[in-house]
Coordinates of C-alpha atoms in Angstrom, one line a residue:
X1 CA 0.0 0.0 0.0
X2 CA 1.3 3.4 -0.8
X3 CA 1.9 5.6 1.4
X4 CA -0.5 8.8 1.8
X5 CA 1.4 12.1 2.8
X6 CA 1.1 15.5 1.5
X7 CA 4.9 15.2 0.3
X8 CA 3.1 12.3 -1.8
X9 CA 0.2 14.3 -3.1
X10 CA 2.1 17.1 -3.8
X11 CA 5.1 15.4 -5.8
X12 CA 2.1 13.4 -8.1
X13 CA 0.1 16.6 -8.9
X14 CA 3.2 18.3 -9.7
X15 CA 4.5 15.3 -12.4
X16 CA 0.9 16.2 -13.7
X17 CA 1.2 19.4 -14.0
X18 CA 4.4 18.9 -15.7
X19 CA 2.9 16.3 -18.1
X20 CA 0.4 18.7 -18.9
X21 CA 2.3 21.1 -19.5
X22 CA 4.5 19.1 -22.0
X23 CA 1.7 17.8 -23.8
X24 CA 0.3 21.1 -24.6
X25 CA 3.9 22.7 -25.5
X26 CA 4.2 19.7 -28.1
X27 CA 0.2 20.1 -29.6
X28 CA 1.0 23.7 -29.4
X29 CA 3.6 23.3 -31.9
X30 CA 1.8 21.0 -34.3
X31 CA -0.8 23.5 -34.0
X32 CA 1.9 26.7 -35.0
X33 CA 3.9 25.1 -37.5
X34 CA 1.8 22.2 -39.2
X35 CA 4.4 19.8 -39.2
X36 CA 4.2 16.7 -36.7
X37 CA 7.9 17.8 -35.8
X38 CA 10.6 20.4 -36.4
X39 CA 13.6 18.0 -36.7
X40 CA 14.3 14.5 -37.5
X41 CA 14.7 12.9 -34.3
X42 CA 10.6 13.6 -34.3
X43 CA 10.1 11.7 -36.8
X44 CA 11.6 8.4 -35.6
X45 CA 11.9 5.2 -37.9
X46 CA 11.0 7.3 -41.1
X47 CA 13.5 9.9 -40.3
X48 CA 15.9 8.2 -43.2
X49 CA 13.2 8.0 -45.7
X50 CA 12.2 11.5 -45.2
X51 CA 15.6 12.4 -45.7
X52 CA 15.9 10.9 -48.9
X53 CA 12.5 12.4 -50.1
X54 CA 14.3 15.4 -49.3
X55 CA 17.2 15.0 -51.5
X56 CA 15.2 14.7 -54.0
X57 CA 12.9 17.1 -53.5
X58 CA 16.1 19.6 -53.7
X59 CA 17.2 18.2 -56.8
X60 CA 14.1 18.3 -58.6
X61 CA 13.8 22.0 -57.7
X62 CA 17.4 22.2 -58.9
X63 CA 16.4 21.1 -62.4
X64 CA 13.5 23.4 -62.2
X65 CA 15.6 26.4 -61.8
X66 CA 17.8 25.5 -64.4
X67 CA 15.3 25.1 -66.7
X68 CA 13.5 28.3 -65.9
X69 CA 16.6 30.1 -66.3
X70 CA 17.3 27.9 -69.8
X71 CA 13.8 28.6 -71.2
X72 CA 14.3 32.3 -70.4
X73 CA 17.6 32.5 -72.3
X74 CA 16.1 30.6 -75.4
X75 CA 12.8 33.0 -75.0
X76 CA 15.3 35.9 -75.4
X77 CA 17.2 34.3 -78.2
X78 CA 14.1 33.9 -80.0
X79 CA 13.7 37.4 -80.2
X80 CA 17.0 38.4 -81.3
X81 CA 16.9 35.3 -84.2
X82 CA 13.6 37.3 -85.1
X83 CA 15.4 41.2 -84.9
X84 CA 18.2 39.6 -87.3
X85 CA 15.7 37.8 -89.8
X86 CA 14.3 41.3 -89.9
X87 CA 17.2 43.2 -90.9
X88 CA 17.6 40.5 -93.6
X89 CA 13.8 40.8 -95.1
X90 CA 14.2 44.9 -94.4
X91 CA 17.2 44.5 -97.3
X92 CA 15.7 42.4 -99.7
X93 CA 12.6 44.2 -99.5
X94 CA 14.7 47.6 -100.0
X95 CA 16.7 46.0 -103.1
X96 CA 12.9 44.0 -104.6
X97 CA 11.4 48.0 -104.3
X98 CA 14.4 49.6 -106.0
X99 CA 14.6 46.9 -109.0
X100 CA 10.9 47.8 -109.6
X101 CA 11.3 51.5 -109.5
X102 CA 14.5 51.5 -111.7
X103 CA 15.8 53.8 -109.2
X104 CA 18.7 53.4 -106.2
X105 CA 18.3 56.4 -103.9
X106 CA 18.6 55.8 -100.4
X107 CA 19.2 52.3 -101.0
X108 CA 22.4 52.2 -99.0
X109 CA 20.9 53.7 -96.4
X110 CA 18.1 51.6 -96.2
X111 CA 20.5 48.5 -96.3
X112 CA 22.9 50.4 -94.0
X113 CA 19.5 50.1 -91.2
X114 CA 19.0 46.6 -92.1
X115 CA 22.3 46.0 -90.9
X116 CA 21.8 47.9 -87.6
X117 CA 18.9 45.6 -87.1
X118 CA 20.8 42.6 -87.6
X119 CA 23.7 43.9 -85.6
X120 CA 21.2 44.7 -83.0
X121 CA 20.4 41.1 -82.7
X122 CA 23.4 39.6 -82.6
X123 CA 24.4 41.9 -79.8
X124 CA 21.1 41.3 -77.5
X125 CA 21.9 40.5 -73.7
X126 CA 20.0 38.7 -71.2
X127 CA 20.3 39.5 -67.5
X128 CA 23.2 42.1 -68.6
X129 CA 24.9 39.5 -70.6
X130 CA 25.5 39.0 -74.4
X131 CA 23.4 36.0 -75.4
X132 CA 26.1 35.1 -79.0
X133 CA 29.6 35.7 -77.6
X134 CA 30.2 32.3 -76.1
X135 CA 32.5 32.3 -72.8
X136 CA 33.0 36.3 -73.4
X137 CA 29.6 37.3 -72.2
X138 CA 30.8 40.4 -71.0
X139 CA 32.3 41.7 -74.3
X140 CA 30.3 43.2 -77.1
X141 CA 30.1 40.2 -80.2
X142 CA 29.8 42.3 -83.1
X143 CA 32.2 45.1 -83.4
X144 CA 31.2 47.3 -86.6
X145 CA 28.6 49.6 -86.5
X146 CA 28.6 50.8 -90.2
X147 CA 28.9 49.4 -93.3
X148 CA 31.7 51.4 -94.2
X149 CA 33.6 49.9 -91.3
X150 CA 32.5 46.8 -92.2
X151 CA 33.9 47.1 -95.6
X152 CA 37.4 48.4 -94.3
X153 CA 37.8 45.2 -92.8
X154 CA 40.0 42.2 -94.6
X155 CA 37.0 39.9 -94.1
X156 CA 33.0 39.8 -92.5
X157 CA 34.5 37.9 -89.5
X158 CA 37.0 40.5 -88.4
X159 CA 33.5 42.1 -87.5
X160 CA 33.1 39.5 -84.4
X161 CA 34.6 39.3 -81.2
X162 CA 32.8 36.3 -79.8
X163 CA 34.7 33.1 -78.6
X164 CA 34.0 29.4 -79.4
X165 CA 32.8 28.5 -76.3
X166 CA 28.9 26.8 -76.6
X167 CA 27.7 25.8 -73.5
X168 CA 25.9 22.8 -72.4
X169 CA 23.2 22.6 -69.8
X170 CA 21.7 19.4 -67.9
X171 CA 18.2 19.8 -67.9
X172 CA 17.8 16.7 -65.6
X173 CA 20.0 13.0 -64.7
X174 CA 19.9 11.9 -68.3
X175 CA 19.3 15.0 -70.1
X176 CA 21.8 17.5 -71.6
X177 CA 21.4 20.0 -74.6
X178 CA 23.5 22.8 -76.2
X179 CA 20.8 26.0 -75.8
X180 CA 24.0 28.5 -76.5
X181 CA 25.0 30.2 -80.4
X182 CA 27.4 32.0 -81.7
X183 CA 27.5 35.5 -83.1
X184 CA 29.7 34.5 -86.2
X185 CA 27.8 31.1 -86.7
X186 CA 24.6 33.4 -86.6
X187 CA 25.7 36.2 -88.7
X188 CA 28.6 35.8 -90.9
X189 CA 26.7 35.1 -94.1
X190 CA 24.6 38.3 -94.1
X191 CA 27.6 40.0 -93.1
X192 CA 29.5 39.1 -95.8
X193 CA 26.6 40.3 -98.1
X194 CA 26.4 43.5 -96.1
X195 CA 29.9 43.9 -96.8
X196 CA 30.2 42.8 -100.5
X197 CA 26.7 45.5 -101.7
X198 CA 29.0 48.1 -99.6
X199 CA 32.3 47.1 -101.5
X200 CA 30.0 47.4 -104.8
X201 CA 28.7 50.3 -104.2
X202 CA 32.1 52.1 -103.6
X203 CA 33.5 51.2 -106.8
X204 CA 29.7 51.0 -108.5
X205 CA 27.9 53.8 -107.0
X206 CA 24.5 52.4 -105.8
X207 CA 22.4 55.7 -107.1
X208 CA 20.3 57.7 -109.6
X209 CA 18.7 55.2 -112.6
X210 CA 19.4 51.3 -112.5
X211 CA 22.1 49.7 -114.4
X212 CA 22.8 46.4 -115.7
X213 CA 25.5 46.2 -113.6
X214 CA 23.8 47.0 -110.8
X215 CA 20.7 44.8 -111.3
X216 CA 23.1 42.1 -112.0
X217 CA 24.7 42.2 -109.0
X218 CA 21.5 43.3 -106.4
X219 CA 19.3 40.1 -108.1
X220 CA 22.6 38.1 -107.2
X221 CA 22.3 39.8 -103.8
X222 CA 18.5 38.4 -103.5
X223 CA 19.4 35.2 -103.9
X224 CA 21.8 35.0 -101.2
X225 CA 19.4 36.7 -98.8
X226 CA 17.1 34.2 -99.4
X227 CA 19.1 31.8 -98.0
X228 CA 20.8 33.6 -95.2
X229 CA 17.2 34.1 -94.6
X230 CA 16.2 30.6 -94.9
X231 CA 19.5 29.7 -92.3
X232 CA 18.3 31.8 -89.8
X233 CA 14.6 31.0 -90.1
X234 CA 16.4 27.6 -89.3
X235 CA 18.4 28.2 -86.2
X236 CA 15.1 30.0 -85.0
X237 CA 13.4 26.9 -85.5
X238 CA 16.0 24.7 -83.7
X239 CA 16.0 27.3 -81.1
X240 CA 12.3 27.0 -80.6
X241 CA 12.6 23.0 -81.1
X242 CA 14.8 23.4 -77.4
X243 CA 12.5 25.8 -76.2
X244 CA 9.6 23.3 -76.1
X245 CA 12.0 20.4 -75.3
X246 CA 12.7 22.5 -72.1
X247 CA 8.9 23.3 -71.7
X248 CA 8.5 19.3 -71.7
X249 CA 10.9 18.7 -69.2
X250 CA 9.8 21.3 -66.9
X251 CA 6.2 20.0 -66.6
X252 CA 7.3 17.0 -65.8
X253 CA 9.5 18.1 -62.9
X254 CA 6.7 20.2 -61.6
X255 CA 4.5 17.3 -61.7
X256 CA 7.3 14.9 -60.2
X257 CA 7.8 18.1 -57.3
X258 CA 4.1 18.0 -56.8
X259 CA 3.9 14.1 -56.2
X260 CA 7.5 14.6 -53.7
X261 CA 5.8 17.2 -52.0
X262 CA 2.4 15.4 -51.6
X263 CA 4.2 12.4 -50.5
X264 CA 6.5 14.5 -48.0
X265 CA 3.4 16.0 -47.0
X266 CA 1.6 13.0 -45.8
X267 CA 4.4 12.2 -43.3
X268 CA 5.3 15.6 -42.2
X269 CA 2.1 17.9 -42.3
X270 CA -0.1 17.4 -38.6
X271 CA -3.5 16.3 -38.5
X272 CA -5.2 20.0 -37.4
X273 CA -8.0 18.4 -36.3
X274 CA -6.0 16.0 -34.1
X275 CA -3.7 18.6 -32.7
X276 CA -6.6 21.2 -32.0
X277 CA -7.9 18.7 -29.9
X278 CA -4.9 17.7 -28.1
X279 CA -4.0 21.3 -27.4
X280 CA -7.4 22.0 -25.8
X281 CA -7.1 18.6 -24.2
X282 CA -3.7 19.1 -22.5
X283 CA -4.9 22.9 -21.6
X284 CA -8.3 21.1 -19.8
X285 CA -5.8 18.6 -18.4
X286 CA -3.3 21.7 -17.2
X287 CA -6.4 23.6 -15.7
X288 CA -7.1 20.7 -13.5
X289 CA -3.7 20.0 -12.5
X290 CA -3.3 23.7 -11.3
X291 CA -6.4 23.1 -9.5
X292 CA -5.6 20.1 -7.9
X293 CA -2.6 21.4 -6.6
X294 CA -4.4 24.4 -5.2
X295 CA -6.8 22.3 -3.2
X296 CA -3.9 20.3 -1.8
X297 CA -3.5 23.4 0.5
X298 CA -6.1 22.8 2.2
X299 CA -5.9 18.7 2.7
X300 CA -2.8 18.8 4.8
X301 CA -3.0 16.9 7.7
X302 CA -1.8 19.8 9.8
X303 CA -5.2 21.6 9.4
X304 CA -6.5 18.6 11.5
X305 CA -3.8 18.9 13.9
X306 CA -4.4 22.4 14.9

């Protein structure tokens, strides 16, 4: 039989008290932060398992961010493929007009702003950086701003400044593709016929009334357009081809991060309901505990004694 003292009474309402206390400093945080515990060790036997869940949670979202930063490059590239198909069009469309009017003034200076716009694109940035110079992203990949510059150069390339570096981004474990271009591989061939109608047209004067010389060489001029045209049209296309491949892979990984974070959910996230209850529970439980100890004032057996 155990023995009845107020020492006794006292010591087992305090450990109540205490237990109380405890239970409703644990449902009080599942309550605050949702989570059935803030570390590991509170997570017992499936500690390792959540652990790995983790990792790979973490490297999904790693992909992710890659890819968002990829598909934002190639979105930007995009448009400067586009600016520098423009600048082509804007010169055949400028030579086409002044073979049907018989007529080359302002010719040169309309082909003079189609190469602006195709220099333009070749020198577009993206978060500060130039998208075509390879490794050198902080220096300028096309050089010449006129085509009389362009023309006092030994050759078109001596207009670029870019490097040969492409680079080569994992998109996830098996998964790597080359989203990067060059400024030269981009824009050598119009350059070239920038440079050779400027080279004409300071030995062959590209004004006044239409010569056979002249048409000879601009419908020669066409032609080659057309296909540095066509080239670029096709490097837009393969740009747009990794653009979706990108766009694949990321819904994928968002749907993979969903499922991870579901899963993760499920044996991290508290039941709110439960814990509700367990927090007004242990508060009940502490109320009484307080009280009981209270009363014990007035049990002593030295009230009887006096």
């Amino acid at each position: 039989m155990s023995r009845i003292s107020t020492y006794g009474n006292y010591q087992s309402a305090l450990l109540d008290l205490m237990q109380a206390q405890q239970r409703q400093l644990d449902a009080n945080r599942r309550v605050s932060s949702q989570k059935v515990a803030t570390d590991l060790q509170g997570f017992g036997r499936g500690a390792e398992t959540l652990t790995a869940m983790k990792s790979a949670q973490a490297r999904v979202q790693g992909f992710i961010d890659t890819g968002e930063a990829v598909s934002a490059r190639l979105t930007t590239q995009d448009l400067a493929m586009e600016r520098m198909g423009e600048g082509v069009q804007g010169a055949r469309t400028a030579i086409v007009n002044a073979i049907a009017l018989g007529r080359l003034d302002g010719l040169v200076q309309e082909v003079q702003t189609s190469f602006q716009v195709v220099q333009d694109g070749l020198n577009s940035r993206h978060q500060g950086r130039y998208l075509f110079s390879g490794g050198q992203v902080n220096t300028v990949p096309v050089n010449t701003n006129a085509l009389a510059d362009l023309s006092a150069l030994p050759s078109a390339s001596d207009a670029f400044d870019n490097d040969d570096l492409l680079t080569d981004t994992r998109l996830d474990e098996g998964t790597a593709i080359r989203t990067s271009f060059l400024a030269r591989d981009l824009g050598l061939e119009s350059f070239e016929i920038f440079r050779d109608i400027q080279v004409f047209h300071e030995t062959t004067p590209l004004t006044g009334q239409l010569n056979a010389a002249s048409e000879t060489f601009l419908k020669t001029v066409l032609t080659r357009l057309d296909q540095a045209y066509k080239n670029i049209t096709n490097n837009t296309a393969r740009n747009g081809s990794m653009q979706n491949q990108v766009d694949s892979i990321l819904t994928s990984q968002r749907t993979q991060r969903d499922s991870l974070d579901e899963i993760v959910g499920k044996r991290t996230d508290t039941d709110m309901a439960a814990a509700v209850t367990d927090l007004e529970a242990a508060q009940i439980a502490l109320q009484a505990s307080a009280q009981v100890i209270s009363g014990l004032r007035d049990t002593s057996l030295l009230n009887f004694l006096r």
